[in-house]
XYZ file of N, CA and C in Angstrom:
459
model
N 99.369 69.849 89.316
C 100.105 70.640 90.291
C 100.991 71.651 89.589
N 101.126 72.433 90.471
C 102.179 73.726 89.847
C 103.633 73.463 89.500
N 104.093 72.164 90.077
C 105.210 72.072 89.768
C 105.548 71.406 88.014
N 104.559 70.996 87.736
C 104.828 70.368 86.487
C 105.241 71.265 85.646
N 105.385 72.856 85.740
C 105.721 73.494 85.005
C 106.984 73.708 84.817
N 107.678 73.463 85.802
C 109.282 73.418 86.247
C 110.144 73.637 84.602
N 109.821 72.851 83.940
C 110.284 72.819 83.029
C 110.607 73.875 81.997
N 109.282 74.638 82.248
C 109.497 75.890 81.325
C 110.150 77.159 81.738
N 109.909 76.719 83.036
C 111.002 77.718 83.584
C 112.430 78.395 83.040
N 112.921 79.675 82.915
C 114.021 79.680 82.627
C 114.794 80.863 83.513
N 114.125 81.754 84.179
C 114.757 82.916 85.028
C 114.972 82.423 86.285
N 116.266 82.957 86.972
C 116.225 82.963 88.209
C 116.238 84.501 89.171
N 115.516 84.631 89.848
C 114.890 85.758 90.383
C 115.854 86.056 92.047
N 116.761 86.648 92.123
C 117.221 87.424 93.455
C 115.927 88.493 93.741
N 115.432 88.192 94.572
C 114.269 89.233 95.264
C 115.204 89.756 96.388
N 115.327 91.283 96.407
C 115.800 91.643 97.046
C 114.890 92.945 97.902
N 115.339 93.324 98.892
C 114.705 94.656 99.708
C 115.640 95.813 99.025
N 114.549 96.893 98.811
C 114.743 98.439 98.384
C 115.863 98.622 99.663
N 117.328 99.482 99.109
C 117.666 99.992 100.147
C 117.388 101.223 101.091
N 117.440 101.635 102.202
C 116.500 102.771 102.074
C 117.263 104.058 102.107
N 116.065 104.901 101.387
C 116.425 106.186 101.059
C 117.834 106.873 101.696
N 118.856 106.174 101.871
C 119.298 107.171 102.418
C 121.333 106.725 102.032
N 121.824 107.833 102.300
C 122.670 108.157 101.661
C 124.098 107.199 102.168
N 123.731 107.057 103.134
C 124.818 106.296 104.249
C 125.547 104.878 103.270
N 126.962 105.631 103.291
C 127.570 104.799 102.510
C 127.828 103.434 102.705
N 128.123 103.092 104.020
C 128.450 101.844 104.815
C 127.442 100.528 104.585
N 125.832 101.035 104.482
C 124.462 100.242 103.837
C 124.586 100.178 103.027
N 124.847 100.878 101.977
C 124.795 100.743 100.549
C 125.898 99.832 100.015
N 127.403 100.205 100.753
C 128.580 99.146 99.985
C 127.978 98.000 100.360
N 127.900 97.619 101.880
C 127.316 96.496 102.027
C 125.639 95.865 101.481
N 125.231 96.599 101.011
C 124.112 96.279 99.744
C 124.064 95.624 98.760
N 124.760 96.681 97.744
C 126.019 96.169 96.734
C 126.552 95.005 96.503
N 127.450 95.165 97.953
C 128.334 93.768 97.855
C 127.622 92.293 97.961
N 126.155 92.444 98.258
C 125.800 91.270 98.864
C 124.960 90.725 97.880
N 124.451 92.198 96.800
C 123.592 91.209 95.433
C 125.092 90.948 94.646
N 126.278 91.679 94.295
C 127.102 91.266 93.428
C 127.406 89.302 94.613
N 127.778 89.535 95.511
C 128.044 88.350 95.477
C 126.945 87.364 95.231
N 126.110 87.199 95.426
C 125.065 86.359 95.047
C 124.753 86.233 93.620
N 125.011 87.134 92.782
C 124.707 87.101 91.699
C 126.303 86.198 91.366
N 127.095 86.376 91.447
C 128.640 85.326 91.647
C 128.130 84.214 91.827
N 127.716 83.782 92.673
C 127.481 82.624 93.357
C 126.767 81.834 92.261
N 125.467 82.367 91.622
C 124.890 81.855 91.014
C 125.288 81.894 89.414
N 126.001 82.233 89.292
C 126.758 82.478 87.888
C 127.757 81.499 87.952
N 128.476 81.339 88.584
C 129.240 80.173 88.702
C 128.607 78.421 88.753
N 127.422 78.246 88.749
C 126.979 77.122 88.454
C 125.708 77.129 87.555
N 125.719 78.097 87.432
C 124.242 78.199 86.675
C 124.854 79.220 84.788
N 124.281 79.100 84.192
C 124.027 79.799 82.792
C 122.892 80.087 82.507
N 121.428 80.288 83.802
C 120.519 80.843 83.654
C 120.421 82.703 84.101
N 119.582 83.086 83.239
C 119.783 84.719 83.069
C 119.377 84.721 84.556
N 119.962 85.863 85.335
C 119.623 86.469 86.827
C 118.967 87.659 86.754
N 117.190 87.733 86.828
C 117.005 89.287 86.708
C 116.688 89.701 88.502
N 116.845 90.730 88.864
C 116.744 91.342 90.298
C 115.695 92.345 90.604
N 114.599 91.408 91.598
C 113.554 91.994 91.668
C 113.213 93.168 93.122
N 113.080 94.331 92.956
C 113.131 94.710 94.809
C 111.808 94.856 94.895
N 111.838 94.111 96.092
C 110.619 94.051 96.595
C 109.808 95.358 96.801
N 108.217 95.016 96.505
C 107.266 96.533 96.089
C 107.268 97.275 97.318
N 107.180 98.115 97.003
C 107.496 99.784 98.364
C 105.420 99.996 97.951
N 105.014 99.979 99.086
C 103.823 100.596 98.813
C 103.619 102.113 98.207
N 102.369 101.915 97.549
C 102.332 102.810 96.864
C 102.713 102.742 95.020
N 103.704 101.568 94.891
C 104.137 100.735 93.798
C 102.858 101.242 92.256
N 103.273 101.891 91.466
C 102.574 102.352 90.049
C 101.733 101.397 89.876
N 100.410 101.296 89.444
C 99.450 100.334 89.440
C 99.926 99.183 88.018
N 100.416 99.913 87.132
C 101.172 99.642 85.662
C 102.160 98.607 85.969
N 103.125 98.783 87.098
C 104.507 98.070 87.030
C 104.103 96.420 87.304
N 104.918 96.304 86.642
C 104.731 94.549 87.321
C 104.501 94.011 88.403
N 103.987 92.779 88.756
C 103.816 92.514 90.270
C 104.868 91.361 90.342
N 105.155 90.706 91.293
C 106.134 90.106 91.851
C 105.561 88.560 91.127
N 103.962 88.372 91.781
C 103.358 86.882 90.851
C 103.414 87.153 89.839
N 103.516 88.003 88.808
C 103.270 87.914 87.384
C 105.116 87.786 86.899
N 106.122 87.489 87.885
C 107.469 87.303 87.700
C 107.638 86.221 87.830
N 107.284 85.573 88.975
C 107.145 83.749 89.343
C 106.690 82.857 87.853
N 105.768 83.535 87.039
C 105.329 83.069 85.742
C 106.710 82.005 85.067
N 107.750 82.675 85.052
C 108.318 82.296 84.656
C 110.115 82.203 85.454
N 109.824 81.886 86.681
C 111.018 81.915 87.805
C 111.505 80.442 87.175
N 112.499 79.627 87.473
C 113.546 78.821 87.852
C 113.514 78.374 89.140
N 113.451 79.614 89.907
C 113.862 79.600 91.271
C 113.892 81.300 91.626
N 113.568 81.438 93.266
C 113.878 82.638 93.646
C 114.884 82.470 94.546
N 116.039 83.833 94.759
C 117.019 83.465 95.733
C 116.777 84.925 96.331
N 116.187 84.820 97.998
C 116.141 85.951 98.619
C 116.933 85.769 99.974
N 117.062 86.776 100.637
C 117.611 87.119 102.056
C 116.740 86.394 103.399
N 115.570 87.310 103.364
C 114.724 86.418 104.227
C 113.997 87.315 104.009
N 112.485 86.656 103.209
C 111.062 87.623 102.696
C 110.044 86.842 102.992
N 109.068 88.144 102.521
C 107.610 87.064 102.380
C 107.681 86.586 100.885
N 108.143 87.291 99.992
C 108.501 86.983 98.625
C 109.360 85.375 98.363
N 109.361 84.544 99.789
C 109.976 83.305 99.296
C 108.844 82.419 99.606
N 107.784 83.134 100.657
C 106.462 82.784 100.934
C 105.653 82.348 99.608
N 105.424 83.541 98.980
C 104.937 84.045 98.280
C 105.071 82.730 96.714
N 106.381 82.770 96.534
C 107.232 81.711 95.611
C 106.573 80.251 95.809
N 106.790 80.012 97.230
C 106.407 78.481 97.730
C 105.062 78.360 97.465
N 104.028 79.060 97.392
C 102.918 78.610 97.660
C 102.477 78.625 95.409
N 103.170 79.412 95.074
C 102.937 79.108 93.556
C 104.063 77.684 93.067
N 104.679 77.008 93.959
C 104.999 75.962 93.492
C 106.572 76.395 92.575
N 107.577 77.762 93.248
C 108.052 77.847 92.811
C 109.705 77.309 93.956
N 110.767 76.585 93.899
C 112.012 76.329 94.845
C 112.203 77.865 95.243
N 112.543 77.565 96.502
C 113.267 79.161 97.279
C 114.698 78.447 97.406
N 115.474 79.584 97.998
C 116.627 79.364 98.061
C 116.782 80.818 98.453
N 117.216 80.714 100.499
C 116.924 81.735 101.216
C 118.305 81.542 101.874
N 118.762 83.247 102.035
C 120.414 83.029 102.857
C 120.693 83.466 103.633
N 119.122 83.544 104.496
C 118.771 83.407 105.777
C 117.888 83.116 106.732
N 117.749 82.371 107.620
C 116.926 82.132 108.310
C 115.612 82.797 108.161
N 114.805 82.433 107.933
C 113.374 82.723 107.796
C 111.835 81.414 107.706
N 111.350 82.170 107.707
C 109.898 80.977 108.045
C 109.806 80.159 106.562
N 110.312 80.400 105.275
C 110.491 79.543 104.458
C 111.560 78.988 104.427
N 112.304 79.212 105.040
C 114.038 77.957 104.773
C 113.571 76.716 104.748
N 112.783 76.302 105.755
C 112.537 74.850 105.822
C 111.601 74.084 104.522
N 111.649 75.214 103.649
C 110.684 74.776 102.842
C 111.696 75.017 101.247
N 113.206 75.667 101.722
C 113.484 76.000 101.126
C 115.275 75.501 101.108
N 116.509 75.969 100.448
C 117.879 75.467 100.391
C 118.291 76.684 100.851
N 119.896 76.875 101.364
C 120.280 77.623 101.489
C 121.880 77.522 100.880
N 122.130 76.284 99.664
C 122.865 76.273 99.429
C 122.585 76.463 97.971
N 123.026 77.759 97.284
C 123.511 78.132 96.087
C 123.788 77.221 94.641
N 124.523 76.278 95.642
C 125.233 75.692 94.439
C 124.244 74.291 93.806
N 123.136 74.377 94.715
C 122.443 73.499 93.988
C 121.221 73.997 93.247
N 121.623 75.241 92.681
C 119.813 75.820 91.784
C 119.761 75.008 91.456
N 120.587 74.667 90.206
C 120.010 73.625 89.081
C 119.175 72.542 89.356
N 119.232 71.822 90.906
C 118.456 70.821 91.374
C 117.936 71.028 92.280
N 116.899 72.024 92.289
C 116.214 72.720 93.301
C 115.214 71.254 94.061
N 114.759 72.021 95.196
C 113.817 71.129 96.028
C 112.570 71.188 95.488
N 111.578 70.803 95.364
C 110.015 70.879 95.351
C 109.689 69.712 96.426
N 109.566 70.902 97.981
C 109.214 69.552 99.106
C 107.481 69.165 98.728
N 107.322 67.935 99.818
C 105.929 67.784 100.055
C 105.838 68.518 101.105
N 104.215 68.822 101.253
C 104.148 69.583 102.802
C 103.335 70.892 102.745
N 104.041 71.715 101.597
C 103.449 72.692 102.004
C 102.247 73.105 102.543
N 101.125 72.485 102.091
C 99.466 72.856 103.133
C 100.420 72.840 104.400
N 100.747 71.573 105.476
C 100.747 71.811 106.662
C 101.708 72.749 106.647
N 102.830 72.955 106.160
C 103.444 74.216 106.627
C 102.690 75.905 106.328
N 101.809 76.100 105.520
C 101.116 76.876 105.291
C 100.009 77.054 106.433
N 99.471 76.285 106.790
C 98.582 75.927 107.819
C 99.719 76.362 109.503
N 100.661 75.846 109.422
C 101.477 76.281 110.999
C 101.977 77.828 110.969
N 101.894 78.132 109.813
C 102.803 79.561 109.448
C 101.701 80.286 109.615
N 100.205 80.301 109.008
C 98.936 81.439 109.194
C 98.792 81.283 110.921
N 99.103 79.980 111.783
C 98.480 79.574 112.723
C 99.463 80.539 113.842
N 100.433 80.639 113.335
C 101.436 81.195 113.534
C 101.694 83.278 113.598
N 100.931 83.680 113.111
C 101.194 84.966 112.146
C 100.583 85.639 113.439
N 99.998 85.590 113.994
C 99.000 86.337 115.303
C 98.900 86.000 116.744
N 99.405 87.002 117.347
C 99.441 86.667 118.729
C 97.798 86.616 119.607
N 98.065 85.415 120.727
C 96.634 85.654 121.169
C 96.117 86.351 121.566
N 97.207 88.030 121.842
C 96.360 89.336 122.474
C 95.965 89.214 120.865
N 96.616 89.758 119.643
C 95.921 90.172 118.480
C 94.819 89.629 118.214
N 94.679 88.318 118.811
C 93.302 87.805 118.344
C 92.173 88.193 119.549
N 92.357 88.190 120.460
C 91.770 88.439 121.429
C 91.297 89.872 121.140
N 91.555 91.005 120.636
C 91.846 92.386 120.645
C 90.978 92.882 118.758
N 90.660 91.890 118.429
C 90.253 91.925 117.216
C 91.196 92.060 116.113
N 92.032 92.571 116.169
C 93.725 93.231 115.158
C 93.127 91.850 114.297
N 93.235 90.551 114.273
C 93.605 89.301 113.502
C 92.734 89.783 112.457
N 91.004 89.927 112.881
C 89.870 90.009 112.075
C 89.692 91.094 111.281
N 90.342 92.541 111.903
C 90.352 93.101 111.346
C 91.636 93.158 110.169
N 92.269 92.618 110.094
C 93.560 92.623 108.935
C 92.648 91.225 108.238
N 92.244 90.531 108.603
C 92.002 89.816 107.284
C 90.162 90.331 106.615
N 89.699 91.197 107.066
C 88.688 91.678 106.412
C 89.305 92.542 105.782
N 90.595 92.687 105.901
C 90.801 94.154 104.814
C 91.197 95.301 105.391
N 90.483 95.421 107.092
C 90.529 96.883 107.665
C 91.319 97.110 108.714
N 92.670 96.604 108.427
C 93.545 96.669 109.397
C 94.971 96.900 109.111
């Protein structure tokens, strides 16, 4: 299993959202303020390095890193509420989300315990309620479902 790697782990990863383009000061302090505090948070119990990943903007340089080739070597990820904690869980990596989202339950929302992160059981069925989950029955009814998972949607 993926978790046996736990060990070699040594980064902990804030995945965060690009702010967007725009100049408005009020988003941005409150931007700011919310990776510096988190990065606080986790500095205060932890002495593992914090690198800060923003999540890929399509279109993303084919060259730059991808988000799985960062998990390689995560600790743990600490996001807001992403698919990037999705993303984490299913490579067998602890989330630690600080907000409500479809991985919390799979995940902590308390800070102060990186160091003793969760690795639940479960995930298939929660993976399984979350795809079962992702599409409404007009979308399926309407083709949208089939066509996004062939690719052409």
């Amino acid at each position: 299993k993926k978790e046996k790697k736990k060990k070699k782990r040594k980064y902990l990863f804030l995945m965060i959202r690009r702010p967007p383009r725009s100049t408005l000061f009020p988003y941005t302090t409150l931007f700011r303020s919310w990776v510096a505090e988190r990065v606080a948070e986790i500095a205060a119990v932890s002495d593992r390095p914090v690198r800060i990943c923003h999540k890929p903007e399509s279109g993303r340089a084919p060259y730059a890193p991808t988000f799985e080739s960062y998990l390689a070597d995560a600790w743990a990820v600490v996001t807001h509420s992403s698919s990037a904690a999705v993303k984490a869980l299913i490579e067998g990596v602890p989330v630690f989300c600080t907000a409500p989202c479809m991985a919390s339950v799979m995940g902590c929302d308390d800070l102060t315990r990186i160091e003793t992160p969760a690795y639940p059981d479960g995930r298939d069925p929660w993976l399984w309620n979350l795809a079962a989950n992702q599409w409404t029955p007009e979308e399926i009814r309407d083709g949208t479902c089939w066509q996004a998972l062939r690719g052409l949607g």
